[in-house]
Short mmCIF file of C-alpha atoms in Angstrom, two decimals:
data_model
loop_
_atom_site.label_atom_id
_atom_site.label_comp_id
_atom_site.label_asym_id
_atom_site.label_seq_id
_atom_site.Cartn_x
_atom_site.Cartn_y
_atom_site.Cartn_z
CA ILE U 1 10.47 -2.70 -18.23
CA VAL U 2 9.67 0.80 -16.94
CA LYS U 3 12.70 2.48 -15.35
CA ASN U 4 13.97 5.85 -14.20
CA THR U 5 10.97 8.04 -15.09
CA GLN U 6 11.89 11.64 -14.26
CA PRO U 7 9.61 14.39 -12.85
CA ASN U 8 7.84 17.06 -14.85
CA GLU U 9 10.44 19.77 -15.56
CA LEU U 10 7.85 22.51 -14.98
CA ASP U 11 7.26 21.77 -11.30
CA ASP U 12 9.41 18.73 -10.37
CA ALA U 13 6.24 16.74 -9.68
CA SER U 14 5.23 13.16 -10.52
CA GLY U 15 7.60 10.78 -12.36
CA ASP U 16 5.29 7.77 -11.92
CA GLY U 17 6.20 4.52 -13.63
CA ILE U 18 2.65 3.58 -14.73
CA ASP U 19 -0.52 5.66 -14.21
CA VAL U 20 -3.86 3.94 -14.94
CA GLU U 21 -6.97 6.16 -15.02
CA GLU U 22 -10.57 6.52 -16.33
CA ASN U 23 -12.28 3.31 -17.47
CA SER U 24 -9.03 1.51 -18.29
CA ILE U 25 -8.57 -2.25 -18.48
CA VAL U 26 -4.91 -3.21 -18.12
CA ASN U 27 -3.24 -6.64 -18.05
CA LEU U 28 0.48 -6.91 -17.30
CA ASN U 29 2.75 -9.96 -17.10
CA ARG U 30 6.48 -10.17 -16.35
CA VAL U 31 7.07 -6.53 -15.49
CA LEU U 32 9.95 -4.62 -13.88
CA ILE U 33 9.10 -1.17 -12.46
CA GLU U 34 12.29 0.37 -11.06
CA GLY U 35 13.83 3.69 -10.10
CA ASN U 36 10.81 5.88 -10.84
CA ARG U 37 9.55 8.80 -8.76
CA THR U 38 6.49 9.43 -6.56
CA VAL U 39 4.71 6.09 -7.33
CA GLY U 40 5.78 2.95 -9.19
CA ILE U 41 2.20 2.13 -10.27
CA VAL U 42 -0.83 4.29 -9.46
CA THR U 43 -4.48 3.70 -10.38
CA SER U 44 -7.24 6.28 -10.02
CA THR U 45 -10.51 7.47 -11.50
CA TYR U 46 -11.75 11.03 -11.13
CA ALA U 47 -15.37 10.62 -12.29
CA SER U 48 -17.69 8.85 -9.82
CA THR U 49 -19.03 6.58 -12.57
CA ALA U 50 -15.63 5.60 -13.94
CA LYS U 51 -13.70 2.46 -13.03
CA ALA U 52 -10.28 0.94 -13.63
CA GLU U 53 -9.50 -2.78 -13.78
CA ILE U 54 -5.90 -3.97 -13.54
CA ASN U 55 -4.50 -7.51 -13.48
CA VAL U 56 -0.78 -7.91 -12.84
CA GLN U 57 1.31 -11.10 -12.73
CA ASN U 58 5.00 -11.70 -12.08
CA ILE U 59 6.01 -8.15 -11.22
CA ILE U 60 8.84 -6.39 -9.40
CA ILE U 61 8.32 -2.84 -8.13
CA ARG U 62 11.38 -1.44 -6.44
CA ASN U 63 13.49 1.59 -5.63
CA THR U 64 10.79 4.24 -6.08
CA PHE U 65 12.14 7.66 -5.13
CA GLU U 66 10.28 10.48 -3.43
CA GLN U 67 8.61 13.22 -5.47
CA LYS U 68 11.35 15.72 -6.22
CA SER U 69 9.30 18.88 -5.56
CA ASP U 70 8.41 18.20 -1.91
CA LYS U 71 10.22 14.98 -0.91
CA THR U 72 6.90 13.18 -0.25
CA GLN U 73 5.65 9.73 -1.27
CA GLY U 74 7.83 7.20 -3.09
CA LEU U 75 5.22 4.42 -2.99
CA GLY U 76 5.56 1.11 -4.76
CA LEU U 77 1.87 0.62 -5.60
CA TRP U 78 -1.07 2.98 -4.97
CA VAL U 79 -4.59 1.70 -5.72
CA THR U 80 -7.38 4.22 -5.27
CA GLU U 81 -10.90 5.40 -6.25
CA ASN U 82 -13.07 2.74 -7.92
CA SER U 83 -10.20 0.47 -8.91
CA ASN U 84 -10.28 -3.30 -9.09
CA PHE U 85 -6.67 -4.45 -8.77
CA THR U 86 -5.37 -8.03 -8.75
CA ILE U 87 -1.67 -8.80 -8.29
CA THR U 88 -0.16 -12.30 -8.38
CA ASN U 89 3.52 -13.11 -7.74
CA GLY U 90 4.78 -9.66 -6.75
CA LEU U 91 8.02 -8.43 -5.19
CA ILE U 92 7.65 -4.89 -3.82
CA GLU U 93 10.98 -3.77 -2.45
CA ASN U 94 12.86 -0.72 -1.22
CA ASN U 95 10.10 1.85 -1.67
CA ARG U 96 9.09 4.78 0.55
CA MET U 97 6.08 5.73 2.69
CA TYR U 98 4.02 2.67 1.65
CA GLY U 99 4.96 -0.48 -0.22
CA VAL U 100 1.29 -0.92 -1.17
CA LEU U 101 -1.52 1.54 -0.43
CA ALA U 102 -5.19 0.75 -1.22
CA ARG U 103 -7.39 3.73 -0.35
CA THR U 104 -10.58 5.60 -1.19
CA LYS U 105 -11.35 9.15 -0.10
CA SER U 106 -14.99 8.61 0.86
CA SER U 107 -17.94 6.21 1.02
CA ALA U 108 -18.98 7.28 -2.49
CA ASN U 109 -16.21 5.14 -3.99
CA LYS U 110 -15.18 1.51 -3.64
CA THR U 111 -11.88 -0.22 -4.29
CA VAL U 112 -11.15 -3.94 -4.47
CA PHE U 113 -7.62 -5.25 -3.95
CA LYS U 114 -6.58 -8.89 -4.30
CA GLY U 115 -3.06 -10.17 -3.85
CA GLU U 116 -1.44 -13.60 -3.92
CA ASN U 117 2.20 -14.56 -3.38
CA LEU U 118 3.39 -11.12 -2.31
CA ILE U 119 6.75 -10.19 -0.83
CA ILE U 120 7.10 -6.66 0.55
CA LEU U 121 10.56 -5.78 1.81
CA ASP U 122 12.40 -2.75 3.18
CA THR U 123 9.71 -0.08 3.05
CA HIS U 124 11.36 3.19 4.15
CA SER U 125 10.06 6.37 5.74
CA GLN U 126 8.73 9.27 3.73
CA VAL U 127 11.76 11.50 3.16
CA SER U 128 10.04 14.83 3.95
CA ASP U 129 9.04 14.04 7.54
CA LYS U 130 10.43 10.58 8.37
CA THR U 131 6.91 9.16 8.94
CA LYS U 132 5.25 5.94 7.78
CA GLY U 133 7.21 3.16 6.07
CA VAL U 134 4.26 0.73 6.14
CA ALA U 135 4.44 -2.33 3.89
CA LEU U 136 0.68 -2.66 3.22
CA GLU U 137 -1.84 0.04 4.18
CA ILE U 138 -5.62 -0.08 3.55
CA ASN U 139 -7.88 2.93 4.13
CA ASN U 140 -11.62 3.61 3.96
CA ASN U 141 -13.97 1.85 1.52
CA VAL U 142 -11.85 -1.15 0.47
CA ASP U 143 -12.40 -4.89 0.17
CA ALA U 144 -9.03 -6.67 0.31
CA GLU U 145 -8.09 -10.34 0.07
CA ILE U 146 -4.46 -11.39 0.54
CA ASN U 147 -3.16 -14.97 0.32
CA LYS U 148 0.50 -15.79 0.95
CA ILE U 149 2.28 -12.61 1.98
CA TYR U 150 5.73 -12.07 3.47
CA VAL U 151 6.51 -8.68 5.01
CA ASN U 152 9.92 -7.78 6.45
CA ASN U 153 11.71 -4.64 7.63
CA SER U 154 8.91 -2.10 7.40
CA ARG U 155 8.26 0.84 9.73
CA GLN U 156 5.38 1.87 12.01
CA SER U 157 3.20 -1.13 10.93
CA GLY U 158 3.78 -4.17 8.79
CA ILE U 159 0.12 -4.19 7.75
CA GLY U 160 -2.33 -1.43 8.65
CA ALA U 161 -6.08 -0.99 8.06
CA VAL U 162 -7.75 2.25 9.16
CA THR U 163 -10.99 4.06 8.28
CA PHE U 164 -10.89 7.83 8.68
CA ALA U 165 -13.69 8.92 6.32
CA ASP U 166 -17.33 8.85 7.45
CA GLU U 167 -19.46 5.79 6.63
CA THR U 168 -16.58 3.79 5.18
CA LYS U 169 -15.77 0.16 5.91
CA ILE U 170 -12.84 -2.16 5.31
CA ASN U 171 -13.29 -5.89 4.77
CA LEU U 172 -9.89 -7.54 4.99
CA THR U 173 -8.89 -11.20 4.72
CA ILE U 174 -5.29 -12.33 5.11
CA GLU U 175 -4.28 -15.99 4.88
CA ASN U 176 -0.83 -17.53 5.16
CA GLY U 177 1.14 -14.45 6.18
CA TYR U 178 4.54 -13.88 7.79
CA ILE U 179 5.01 -10.38 9.24
CA LYS U 180 8.50 -9.89 10.60
CA GLU U 181 10.76 -7.26 12.21
CA THR U 182 8.71 -4.08 11.88
CA LEU U 183 10.76 -1.09 13.02
CA PRO U 184 9.51 2.04 14.82
CA GLN U 185 8.40 5.11 12.90
CA GLU U 186 11.59 7.02 12.24
CA SER U 187 10.27 10.49 13.12
CA ASP U 188 9.45 9.72 16.77
CA ASN U 189 10.55 6.12 17.42
CA THR U 190 6.98 5.03 18.17
CA SER U 191 5.10 1.84 17.26
CA GLY U 192 6.63 -0.92 15.13
CA THR U 193 3.48 -3.07 15.26
CA GLY U 194 3.06 -6.20 13.15
CA MET U 195 -0.62 -5.62 12.27
CA ALA U 196 -2.80 -2.63 13.20
CA PHE U 197 -6.59 -2.28 12.71
CA GLN U 198 -8.57 0.83 13.63
CA ASP U 199 -12.26 1.81 13.57
CA ASN U 200 -14.64 0.23 11.02
CA VAL U 201 -12.51 -2.75 10.03
CA THR U 202 -13.52 -6.40 9.74
CA ALA U 203 -10.32 -8.43 9.64
CA ASN U 204 -10.14 -12.19 9.12
CA ILE U 205 -6.63 -13.48 9.78
CA LYS U 206 -5.72 -17.14 9.19
CA ASN U 207 -2.41 -19.01 9.43
CA CYS U 208 -0.21 -15.98 10.10
CA PHE U 209 3.12 -15.75 11.96
CA ILE U 210 3.81 -12.35 13.57
CA ASP U 211 7.47 -12.36 14.49
CA LYS U 212 9.96 -9.97 16.16
CA ASN U 213 7.94 -6.79 15.82
CA ARG U 214 7.96 -3.90 18.30
CA PHE U 215 5.44 -2.38 20.69
CA LEU U 216 2.58 -4.73 19.71
CA GLY U 217 2.25 -7.86 17.62
CA ILE U 218 -1.39 -7.15 16.68
CA TYR U 219 -3.32 -4.00 17.56
CA SER U 220 -7.08 -3.47 17.18
CA ALA U 221 -9.05 -0.46 18.43
CA VAL U 222 -12.20 1.58 17.81
CA PHE U 223 -12.00 5.30 18.58
CA SER U 224 -15.01 6.58 16.65
CA GLN U 225 -18.40 6.41 18.41
CA ASN U 226 -19.98 5.55 15.04
CA TYR U 227 -18.58 2.01 15.08
CA ASP U 228 -18.75 -1.05 17.33
#
């Protein structure tokens, strides 16, 4: 159990529940991550040759608060730079900005995210600017496989996949999903889409029910001239 981690007193930053970095191998089973700040679990590597491997089973990540210093973030799970993350039987509930974010900064890095039996509920806006509130967001150089996912009461998008860094590509497979009742982005009352894919994304969607969302059920677009 990891609960109620407080920010650094020097600058009111961080307060993460679990932070996994350089060349770590971590296995977790039957875990409660609750009431922390900034991010419930974050993985990252700073050296280009470093990697992190994390396997998590039977986990609850909930009630992550925003970073105290600037009122940003509040994510449940953030998987980034050269991480290989597998989560099985996860409840991710009542977090802010993103329930789950899998992202790399550039094409120089690669992240792999696998999830099975995931429930992501009640993802709220970022406190500082009332934006986002996405249950599952994937950005840039990421391979992601999701089997059995239920998403309810998110904002802006239930599931989003977008590349915004040059020469990056997302490969995404989702099977057996139920994406329900996505609300508009709080800052401007726009969107509320069930699934959204943009630019260099290959998405394979099987056996999914997209129910009672707003604006669009599924959205796919390419704006960059670099991609087909």
